[in-house]
Amino acid sequence: MLKRLVDLILSCVFLSLMLAAGRPVRAGIATLPEVCPRPAPGAPVPEPEDLRSENGTLHVDMHIRNQREAAGSWRFCYVLGSGAQAPTLRLHPGDLLVLRLKNELNIEPGTPPDAHRHAIAADPCASGEMELSATNLHFHGLTVPARCHQDEVLKTSIRAGDPPFEYRFRIPADEPPGLYWYHPHIHGFSTPQVLGGASGALIIEGIEQANAQVAGLPERVLVIRDQNLLNPDAPPASSEPVVPKMLIDRDGDAANNGTGFGKPAKDLSINYVPVPYPDYPPALISIRPRERQLWRVLNASAITYLNLAVLFNRKPQPLGIVALDGVPLNANGNAANQIEPRDHIGVPPGGRVEFIVQGPAPGESGLFVTRTVDTGQGGENDPNRAIARIEPAETAPEPRSILAASTRRAASPPSAASPPSAALPPGAASPARTASSARPWLGDVQPVRVRKLFFSERLRDASNPNSATDFYLTVDGEEPRAFDPAATQPNIVVKHGDVEDWIIENRSSELHAFHIHQLHFILVGFNGMSVNEPFLRDTVNVPYYNGRALQYPSVRLRMDFRDPNAVGTLVYHCHLLEHEDGGMMGTVRVDN
């Protein structure tokens, strides 16, 4: 009798612990540990683990894993040996990154990873095998060469069961300090992997040296991801206004209804804490009253646009923008310590923003929200919704990372193991290069030529409005064709050292986000009008065509091919990954 009573007590304790952790429990059967566990809705926002370079080198051993959810979607995660997911990689300019990635994806339930291997092993640098069980890494925003073992995504394919694949490169000595990120870039299958959570932040240290206003501030890394709806069949919250009947777009997502409300195309999460439709229970950020912090926010969504704001008692608060897309605003050589005040900030998929925010006063309530984004008649629904509540508390713990109080630049020593050139892979040049500060500001350089490209879409079956869609990003004057990974000729050839203007038109009825690898650009024109935007980007929105305007919407970008690390074959694409996977991508070869 006593044994049965002890067993009953232990069972109750086990059940309570499992429910507190938000894990599923089946009667009579202990569930296996989750491969990619996630916090419960409403949980405190956890901080990603920081991995910092030491003596000029950062060594990382990481696994990519996955699990199938009950509704049929996949979760993906980058995992360290400790079990920590999606670590933030922190390096200084000039540091060496050595990252060994082991592909442990198991796509078919119960099937070991080796079952996905071909009879003859292919070279991961040349196979170009694009399938859901394969993976690779793109280091978004870094000016790292498009070479295998560095930042090449067209041919590099690490298959399930392959030995660990080593990425090894040195951060350029003049890489701007700021927020970058890493994610898979397997053409045709980027969407499920990124949507499933395969992403993480990468920080180039030293932003306090670029802008003294952030020196000594606590910093938070906030990775906002999207995911398939946890409650797809739930009715709208009773607090929402009645909206037009919800429509489904051709990708199977909730279509834009133009109201700012209704079912979203995807749920959001913040550092993996889900904020699900329909009630959007916000995650929790605790902060000391009126404390100033630097928030480094990454939109790691596969398809969701963000329009970020901080509200205290429903009133928008000033956000002091310090950097966009990894580059401080004062990289243009203008006045130091430049801050751009805004009360809301649009961030496309793949974009990043770093801003100073002040915590609420005692007794105030705060919300971190995303406002609605009009993605066009053909776009997905990105409505107003909360992301996190901001609670002031004197006992709130400080974020684990605090920026240096000194703005003096400290030299980062090279790897103790080997000299810089020997530390790189065979055939790779050491990225000693002309400092960007020695080059004229991009906005002061006249382009040597102007090119025009355009986004467009086409139903595969014109007679069926629900037919699958092909997506195109085409050089003007050519026939739209979906990107062909097997193509041997680039879409565009440019010469290293040149500066060009690219006009990107949108001939479709939905918003697109243009992104290019290995370099940054500036926006110099919008819908045919000159724009004086003196900061760099690597991702930018291109407005949708409403079917009535006399000309297609467009942006004019000044593209910078002066960096030696941009030599090679680069890709450009829409950063809505459904569109990139569907063919909205091209290549540019930069010749010496």
GROMACS .gro file of C-alpha atoms in nm, residues 80-481:
model
  402
   80LEU     CA    1   2.467   2.351  -2.889
   81GLY     CA    2   2.602   2.054  -2.696
   82SER     CA    3   2.457   2.213  -2.381
   83GLY     CA    4   2.108   2.203  -2.535
   84ALA     CA    5   2.093   2.581  -2.576
   85GLN     CA    6   1.921   2.689  -2.897
   86ALA     CA    7   2.008   2.964  -3.146
   87PRO     CA    8   2.309   3.115  -2.969
   88THR     CA    9   2.410   3.475  -3.040
   89LEU     CA   10   2.754   3.472  -3.202
   90ARG     CA   11   2.963   3.772  -3.088
   91LEU     CA   12   3.280   3.869  -3.270
   92HIS     CA   13   3.498   4.176  -3.326
   93PRO     CA   14   3.620   4.306  -3.662
   94GLY     CA   15   3.924   4.098  -3.758
   95ASP     CA   16   3.815   3.793  -3.555
   96LEU     CA   17   3.814   3.441  -3.697
   97LEU     CA   18   3.491   3.238  -3.689
   98VAL     CA   19   3.523   2.858  -3.698
   99LEU     CA   20   3.174   2.705  -3.697
  100ARG     CA   21   3.124   2.331  -3.738
  101LEU     CA   22   2.764   2.250  -3.837
  102LYS     CA   23   2.634   1.893  -3.806
  103ASN     CA   24   2.319   1.815  -4.003
  104GLU     CA   25   2.101   1.590  -3.786
  105LEU     CA   26   1.775   1.652  -3.969
  106ASN     CA   27   1.532   1.361  -3.962
  107ILE     CA   28   1.257   1.446  -4.206
  108GLU     CA   29   1.056   1.122  -4.211
  109PRO     CA   30   0.932   1.020  -3.865
  110GLY     CA   31   1.132   0.719  -3.746
  111THR     CA   32   1.378   0.739  -4.035
  112PRO     CA   33   1.744   0.782  -3.941
  113PRO     CA   34   1.928   1.071  -4.109
  114ASP     CA   35   2.153   0.831  -4.306
  115ALA     CA   36   1.850   0.716  -4.504
  116HIS     CA   37   1.858   1.047  -4.691
  117ARG     CA   38   2.214   0.997  -4.814
  118HIS     CA   39   2.282   0.900  -5.171
  119ALA     CA   40   2.477   0.588  -5.256
  120ILE     CA   41   2.779   0.797  -5.356
  121ALA     CA   42   2.871   1.081  -5.123
  122ALA     CA   43   2.877   1.418  -5.297
  123ASP     CA   44   3.112   1.705  -5.221
  124PRO     CA   45   2.911   1.944  -4.999
  125CYS     CA   46   3.085   2.235  -5.173
  126ALA     CA   47   2.969   2.135  -5.518
  127SER     CA   48   2.664   1.912  -5.487
  128GLY     CA   49   2.400   2.184  -5.504
  129GLU     CA   50   2.148   1.929  -5.376
  130MET     CA   51   1.850   2.130  -5.258
  131GLU     CA   52   1.609   1.920  -5.051
  132LEU     CA   53   1.434   1.957  -4.718
  133SER     CA   54   1.679   1.727  -4.540
  134ALA     CA   55   1.981   1.927  -4.663
  135THR     CA   56   2.100   2.257  -4.518
  136ASN     CA   57   2.366   2.527  -4.531
  137LEU     CA   58   2.428   2.868  -4.372
  138HIS     CA   59   2.401   3.225  -4.495
  139PHE     CA   60   2.557   3.497  -4.279
  140HIS     CA   61   2.310   3.770  -4.366
  141GLY     CA   62   2.461   4.118  -4.399
  142LEU     CA   63   2.828   4.025  -4.357
  143THR     CA   64   3.070   4.120  -4.634
  144VAL     CA   65   3.221   3.771  -4.637
  145PRO     CA   66   3.320   3.619  -4.975
  146ALA     CA   67   3.072   3.395  -5.158
  147ARG     CA   68   3.305   3.093  -5.136
  148CYS     CA   69   3.245   2.749  -4.994
  149HIS     CA   70   3.319   2.729  -4.620
  150GLN     CA   71   3.248   3.104  -4.604
  151ASP     CA   72   2.916   3.242  -4.737
  152GLU     CA   73   2.830   3.051  -5.055
  153VAL     CA   74   2.470   2.929  -5.092
  154LEU     CA   75   2.425   2.820  -5.455
  155LYS     CA   76   2.625   2.496  -5.443
  156THR     CA   77   2.693   2.435  -5.074
  157SER     CA   78   2.461   2.162  -4.947
  158ILE     CA   79   2.519   1.969  -4.625
  159ARG     CA   80   2.313   1.654  -4.625
  160ALA     CA   81   2.169   1.467  -4.331
  161GLY     CA   82   2.428   1.225  -4.196
  162ASP     CA   83   2.727   1.410  -4.348
  163PRO     CA   84   3.027   1.474  -4.121
  164PRO     CA   85   3.030   1.816  -3.951
  165PHE     CA   86   3.082   2.088  -4.211
  166GLU     CA   87   3.324   2.365  -4.119
  167TYR     CA   88   3.259   2.731  -4.188
  168ARG     CA   89   3.581   2.927  -4.142
  169PHE     CA   90   3.632   3.295  -4.222
  170ARG     CA   91   3.769   3.612  -4.075
  171ILE     CA   92   3.541   3.907  -4.007
  172PRO     CA   93   3.666   4.194  -4.226
  173ALA     CA   94   3.867   4.451  -4.034
  174ASP     CA   95   3.624   4.728  -4.127
  175GLU     CA   96   3.297   4.537  -4.087
  176PRO     CA   97   3.051   4.785  -3.931
  177PRO     CA   98   2.957   4.704  -3.571
  178GLY     CA   99   2.597   4.593  -3.543
  179LEU     CA  100   2.338   4.317  -3.570
  180TYR     CA  101   2.363   4.047  -3.838
  181TRP     CA  102   2.217   3.696  -3.846
  182TYR     CA  103   2.258   3.341  -3.972
  183HIS     CA  104   1.999   3.112  -4.132
  184PRO     CA  105   1.971   2.831  -4.389
  185HIS     CA  106   1.957   2.919  -4.758
  186ILE     CA  107   1.863   2.595  -4.935
  187HIS     CA  108   1.683   2.716  -5.247
  188GLY     CA  109   1.331   2.576  -5.262
  189PHE     CA  110   1.332   2.479  -4.893
  190SER     CA  111   1.439   2.793  -4.708
  191THR     CA  112   1.081   2.866  -4.602
  192PRO     CA  113   1.011   2.555  -4.391
  193GLN     CA  114   1.350   2.569  -4.219
  194VAL     CA  115   1.336   2.939  -4.131
  195LEU     CA  116   0.962   2.927  -4.055
  196GLY     CA  117   1.038   2.633  -3.828
  197GLY     CA  118   1.283   2.842  -3.625
  198ALA     CA  119   1.628   2.786  -3.780
  199SER     CA  120   1.788   3.127  -3.725
  200GLY     CA  121   2.010   3.313  -3.482
  201ALA     CA  122   2.172   3.650  -3.424
  202LEU     CA  123   2.532   3.747  -3.494
  203ILE     CA  124   2.676   4.066  -3.347
  204ILE     CA  125   2.987   4.252  -3.455
  205GLU     CA  126   3.098   4.426  -3.138
  206GLY     CA  127   3.198   4.790  -3.102
  207ILE     CA  128   2.878   4.987  -3.163
  208GLU     CA  129   2.964   5.205  -2.861
  209GLN     CA  130   3.276   5.312  -3.050
  210ALA     CA  131   3.059   5.426  -3.342
  211ASN     CA  132   2.804   5.602  -3.123
  212ALA     CA  133   2.891   5.708  -2.769
  213GLN     CA  134   2.523   5.744  -2.676
  214VAL     CA  135   2.494   5.367  -2.633
  215ALA     CA  136   2.811   5.326  -2.424
  216GLY     CA  137   2.741   5.144  -2.100
  217LEU     CA  138   2.381   5.057  -2.188
  218PRO     CA  139   2.235   4.713  -2.116
  219GLU     CA  140   2.144   4.545  -2.445
  220ARG     CA  141   1.873   4.298  -2.541
  221VAL     CA  142   1.881   4.074  -2.846
  222LEU     CA  143   1.523   4.017  -2.960
  223VAL     CA  144   1.469   3.770  -3.242
  224ILE     CA  145   1.117   3.788  -3.382
  225ARG     CA  146   1.023   3.482  -3.584
  226ASP     CA  147   0.701   3.372  -3.752
  227GLN     CA  148   0.550   3.025  -3.751
  228ASN     CA  149   0.238   2.845  -3.865
  229LEU     CA  150  -0.073   2.934  -3.666
  230LEU     CA  151  -0.111   2.740  -3.341
  231ASN     CA  152  -0.490   2.796  -3.349
  232PRO     CA  153  -0.579   2.817  -3.718
  233ASP     CA  154  -0.948   2.735  -3.667
  234ALA     CA  155  -1.010   2.970  -3.373
  235PRO     CA  156  -1.263   3.252  -3.416
  236PRO     CA  157  -1.133   3.609  -3.380
  237ALA     CA  158  -1.101   3.758  -3.034
  238SER     CA  159  -1.420   3.922  -2.909
  239SER     CA  160  -1.229   4.251  -2.865
  240GLU     CA  161  -1.157   4.276  -3.239
  241PRO     CA  162  -1.393   4.458  -3.474
  242VAL     CA  163  -1.583   4.256  -3.730
  243VAL     CA  164  -1.380   4.233  -4.050
  244PRO     CA  165  -1.465   4.118  -4.403
  245LYS     CA  166  -1.477   3.745  -4.459
  246MET     CA  167  -1.130   3.601  -4.428
  247LEU     CA  168  -0.978   3.494  -4.759
  248ILE     CA  169  -0.695   3.250  -4.823
  249ASP     CA  170  -0.419   3.342  -5.066
  250ARG     CA  171  -0.260   3.103  -5.313
  251ASP     CA  172   0.008   3.008  -5.058
  252GLY     CA  173  -0.260   2.893  -4.814
  253ASP     CA  174  -0.215   3.191  -4.580
  254ALA     CA  175  -0.469   3.448  -4.460
  255ALA     CA  176  -0.485   3.717  -4.729
  256ASN     CA  177  -0.453   4.090  -4.659
  257ASN     CA  178  -0.798   4.232  -4.581
  258GLY     CA  179  -0.688   4.594  -4.552
  259THR     CA  180  -0.835   4.653  -4.206
  260GLY     CA  181  -0.541   4.593  -3.971
  261PHE     CA  182  -0.735   4.313  -3.799
  262GLY     CA  183  -0.844   3.957  -3.864
  263LYS     CA  184  -0.654   3.630  -3.876
  264PRO     CA  185  -0.281   3.678  -3.950
  265ALA     CA  186  -0.098   3.475  -4.211
  266LYS     CA  187   0.144   3.352  -3.941
  267ASP     CA  188   0.186   3.366  -3.566
  268LEU     CA  189   0.483   3.553  -3.423
  269SER     CA  190   0.726   3.459  -3.148
  270ILE     CA  191   0.990   3.659  -2.960
  271ASN     CA  192   1.301   3.461  -2.865
  272TYR     CA  193   1.081   3.155  -2.927
  273VAL     CA  194   0.801   3.263  -2.688
  274PRO     CA  195   0.491   3.225  -2.911
  275VAL     CA  196   0.230   3.502  -2.929
  276PRO     CA  197  -0.055   3.311  -3.093
  277TYR     CA  198  -0.375   3.421  -3.263
  278PRO     CA  199  -0.650   3.504  -3.166
  279ASP     CA  200  -0.578   3.658  -2.824
  280TYR     CA  201  -0.203   3.730  -2.872
  281PRO     CA  202  -0.100   3.671  -2.508
  282PRO     CA  203   0.216   3.885  -2.493
  283ALA     CA  204   0.549   3.758  -2.368
  284LEU     CA  205   0.703   3.936  -2.069
  285ILE     CA  206   0.997   4.178  -2.068
  286SER     CA  207   1.096   4.300  -1.720
  287ILE     CA  208   1.294   4.622  -1.703
  288ARG     CA  209   1.400   4.859  -1.429
  289PRO     CA  210   1.186   5.174  -1.419
  290ARG     CA  211   1.301   5.438  -1.669
  291GLU     CA  212   1.614   5.241  -1.752
  292ARG     CA  213   1.761   5.311  -2.097
  293GLN     CA  214   1.854   5.002  -2.297
  294LEU     CA  215   1.973   4.921  -2.648
  295TRP     CA  216   1.731   4.681  -2.814
  296ARG     CA  217   1.875   4.490  -3.108
  297VAL     CA  218   1.575   4.353  -3.299
  298LEU     CA  219   1.596   4.100  -3.580
  299ASN     CA  220   1.302   4.018  -3.805
  300ALA     CA  221   1.386   3.652  -3.869
  301SER     CA  222   1.041   3.587  -4.017
  302ALA     CA  223   1.000   3.385  -4.332
  303ILE     CA  224   0.720   3.605  -4.469
  304THR     CA  225   0.598   3.852  -4.204
  305TYR     CA  226   0.657   4.227  -4.214
  306LEU     CA  227   0.691   4.416  -3.887
  307ASN     CA  228   0.599   4.773  -3.795
  308LEU     CA  229   0.738   4.803  -3.443
  309ALA     CA  230   0.631   5.042  -3.170
  310VAL     CA  231   0.654   5.071  -2.792
  311LEU     CA  232   0.342   5.196  -2.615
  312PHE     CA  233   0.308   5.320  -2.257
  313ASN     CA  234  -0.057   5.349  -2.155
  314ARG     CA  235  -0.133   5.320  -2.530
  315LYS     CA  236   0.086   5.621  -2.615
  316PRO     CA  237   0.373   5.565  -2.866
  317GLN     CA  238   0.716   5.621  -2.717
  318PRO     CA  239   1.023   5.770  -2.890
  319LEU     CA  240   1.267   5.509  -3.019
  320GLY     CA  241   1.618   5.634  -3.092
  321ILE     CA  242   1.743   5.443  -3.396
  322VAL     CA  243   2.119   5.384  -3.381
  323ALA     CA  244   2.169   5.132  -3.664
  324LEU     CA  245   1.985   4.963  -3.952
  325ASP     CA  246   2.077   4.630  -4.110
  326GLY     CA  247   2.396   4.605  -3.906
  327VAL     CA  248   2.535   4.949  -3.993
  328PRO     CA  249   2.538   5.252  -3.758
  329LEU     CA  250   2.355   5.552  -3.902
  330ASN     CA  251   2.670   5.765  -3.882
  331ALA     CA  252   2.868   5.534  -4.111
  332ASN     CA  253   2.820   5.805  -4.375
  333GLY     CA  254   3.081   6.022  -4.203
  334ASN     CA  255   2.827   6.273  -4.074
  335ALA     CA  256   2.805   6.390  -3.715
  336ALA     CA  257   2.900   6.126  -3.462
  337ASN     CA  258   2.644   5.993  -3.212
  338GLN     CA  259   2.361   6.030  -3.464
  339ILE     CA  260   2.021   5.912  -3.339
  340GLU     CA  261   1.708   5.901  -3.556
  341PRO     CA  262   1.395   5.944  -3.339
  342ARG     CA  263   1.086   5.753  -3.453
  343ASP     CA  264   0.767   5.636  -3.286
  344HIS     CA  265   0.739   5.329  -3.510
  345ILE     CA  266   0.987   5.139  -3.726
  346GLY     CA  267   0.912   4.922  -4.030
  347VAL     CA  268   1.131   4.612  -4.055
  348PRO     CA  269   1.096   4.377  -4.356
  349PRO     CA  270   1.172   4.005  -4.330
  350GLY     CA  271   1.549   3.978  -4.291
  351GLY     CA  272   1.587   4.339  -4.170
  352ARG     CA  273   1.734   4.452  -3.840
  353VAL     CA  274   1.701   4.766  -3.630
  354GLU     CA  275   1.890   4.876  -3.318
  355PHE     CA  276   1.736   5.147  -3.106
  356ILE     CA  277   1.749   5.305  -2.761
  357VAL     CA  278   1.434   5.261  -2.553
  358GLN     CA  279   1.353   5.381  -2.204
  359GLY     CA  280   1.156   5.167  -1.963
  360PRO     CA  281   0.821   5.281  -1.822
  361ALA     CA  282   0.788   5.465  -1.494
  362PRO     CA  283   0.667   5.275  -1.188
  363GLY     CA  284   0.298   5.199  -1.224
  364GLU     CA  285   0.296   5.247  -1.602
  365SER     CA  286   0.206   4.964  -1.837
  366GLY     CA  287   0.405   4.907  -2.152
  367LEU     CA  288   0.357   4.705  -2.472
  368PHE     CA  289   0.595   4.613  -2.751
  369VAL     CA  290   0.373   4.579  -3.059
  370THR     CA  291   0.374   4.548  -3.433
  371ARG     CA  292   0.128   4.768  -3.619
  372THR     CA  293  -0.049   4.656  -3.932
  373VAL     CA  294   0.141   4.647  -4.263
  374ASP     CA  295  -0.045   4.688  -4.593
  375THR     CA  296   0.106   4.413  -4.807
  376GLY     CA  297  -0.126   4.473  -5.105
  377GLN     CA  298  -0.420   4.291  -5.256
  378GLY     CA  299  -0.205   3.987  -5.330
  379GLY     CA  300  -0.020   3.988  -4.996
  380GLU     CA  301  -0.063   3.816  -4.662
  381ASN     CA  302  -0.246   3.960  -4.361
  382ASP     CA  303  -0.008   4.128  -4.111
  383PRO     CA  304  -0.247   4.285  -3.856
  384ASN     CA  305  -0.199   4.489  -3.539
  385ARG     CA  306  -0.091   4.268  -3.249
  386ALA     CA  307   0.102   4.270  -2.926
  387ILE     CA  308   0.439   4.098  -2.897
  388ALA     CA  309   0.546   4.158  -2.536
  389ARG     CA  310   0.431   4.347  -2.232
  390ILE     CA  311   0.696   4.565  -2.067
  391GLU     CA  312   0.679   4.555  -1.689
  392PRO     CA  313   0.886   4.798  -1.477
  393ALA     CA  314   1.031   4.644  -1.160
  394GLU     CA  315   1.311   4.760  -0.934
  395THR     CA  316   1.413   4.395  -0.899
  396ALA     CA  317   1.422   4.325  -1.274
  397PRO     CA  318   1.746   4.146  -1.360
  398GLU     CA  319   1.988   4.329  -1.588
  399PRO     CA  320   2.029   4.180  -1.935
  400ARG     CA  321   2.331   3.953  -1.942
  401SER     CA  322   2.516   4.179  -2.188
  402ILE     CA  323   2.611   4.541  -2.116
  403LEU     CA  324   2.796   4.755  -2.367
  404ALA     CA  325   3.141   4.882  -2.276
  405ALA     CA  326   3.137   5.216  -2.099
  406SER     CA  327   3.453   5.325  -2.280
  407THR     CA  328   3.431   5.434  -2.643
  408ARG     CA  329   3.802   5.379  -2.702
  409ARG     CA  330   3.867   5.134  -2.984
  410ALA     CA  331   4.057   4.825  -2.874
  411ALA     CA  332   4.251   4.618  -3.126
  412SER     CA  333   4.127   4.259  -3.158
  413PRO     CA  334   4.423   4.020  -3.158
  414PRO     CA  335   4.448   3.755  -3.429
  415SER     CA  336   4.405   3.388  -3.353
  416ALA     CA  337   4.678   3.252  -3.132
  417ALA     CA  338   4.672   2.926  -3.324
  418SER     CA  339   4.790   3.057  -3.659
  419PRO     CA  340   4.859   3.375  -3.854
  420PRO     CA  341   4.559   3.534  -4.030
  421SER     CA  342   4.629   3.399  -4.380
  422ALA     CA  343   4.694   3.042  -4.262
  423ALA     CA  344   4.374   3.043  -4.055
  424LEU     CA  345   4.155   3.064  -4.365
  425PRO     CA  346   4.053   2.777  -4.594
  426PRO     CA  347   4.280   2.683  -4.886
  427GLY     CA  348   4.256   2.928  -5.173
  428ALA     CA  349   4.080   3.197  -4.969
  429ALA     CA  350   4.239   3.537  -4.955
  430SER     CA  351   4.278   3.706  -4.620
  431PRO     CA  352   4.026   3.990  -4.608
  432ALA     CA  353   4.282   4.263  -4.557
  433ARG     CA  354   4.118   4.534  -4.760
  434THR     CA  355   4.093   4.904  -4.805
  435ALA     CA  356   3.906   5.044  -4.508
  436SER     CA  357   3.561   5.164  -4.600
  437SER     CA  358   3.643   5.494  -4.433
  438ALA     CA  359   3.906   5.546  -4.704
  439ARG     CA  360   3.640   5.513  -4.975
  440PRO     CA  361   3.413   5.805  -5.055
  441TRP     CA  362   3.065   5.785  -4.905
  442LEU     CA  363   2.845   5.586  -5.142
  443GLY     CA  364   2.596   5.870  -5.174
  444ASP     CA  365   2.870   6.099  -5.308
  445VAL     CA  366   2.970   5.859  -5.589
  446GLN     CA  367   2.810   5.887  -5.931
  447PRO     CA  368   2.697   5.553  -6.075
  448VAL     CA  369   2.873   5.423  -6.385
  449ARG     CA  370   2.546   5.277  -6.519
  450VAL     CA  371   2.178   5.229  -6.438
  451ARG     CA  372   1.997   4.895  -6.457
  452LYS     CA  373   1.630   4.812  -6.414
  453LEU     CA  374   1.489   4.491  -6.266
  454PHE     CA  375   1.130   4.404  -6.185
  455PHE     CA  376   0.930   4.175  -5.958
  456SER     CA  377   0.638   3.993  -6.118
  457GLU     CA  378   0.415   3.691  -6.059
  458ARG     CA  379   0.216   3.460  -6.282
  459LEU     CA  380  -0.043   3.189  -6.221
  460ARG     CA  381   0.064   2.854  -6.360
  461ASP     CA  382  -0.296   2.802  -6.472
  462ALA     CA  383  -0.443   3.133  -6.582
  463SER     CA  384  -0.795   2.988  -6.580
  464ASN     CA  385  -0.770   2.887  -6.213
  465PRO     CA  386  -0.738   3.175  -5.962
  466ASN     CA  387  -0.626   2.925  -5.696
  467SER     CA  388  -0.349   2.787  -5.912
  468ALA     CA  389   0.010   2.784  -5.783
  469THR     CA  390   0.210   3.099  -5.850
  470ASP     CA  391   0.550   3.139  -6.011
  471PHE     CA  392   0.761   3.428  -5.885
  472TYR     CA  393   1.012   3.623  -6.094
  473LEU     CA  394   1.283   3.884  -6.049
  474THR     CA  395   1.381   3.983  -6.401
  475VAL     CA  396   1.631   4.213  -6.572
  476ASP     CA  397   1.425   4.460  -6.774
  477GLY     CA  398   1.400   4.362  -7.140
  478GLU     CA  399   1.424   3.989  -7.071
  479GLU     CA  400   1.145   3.734  -7.045
  480PRO     CA  401   1.049   3.648  -6.685
  481ARG     CA  402   1.186   3.308  -6.584
   0.00000   0.00000   0.00000
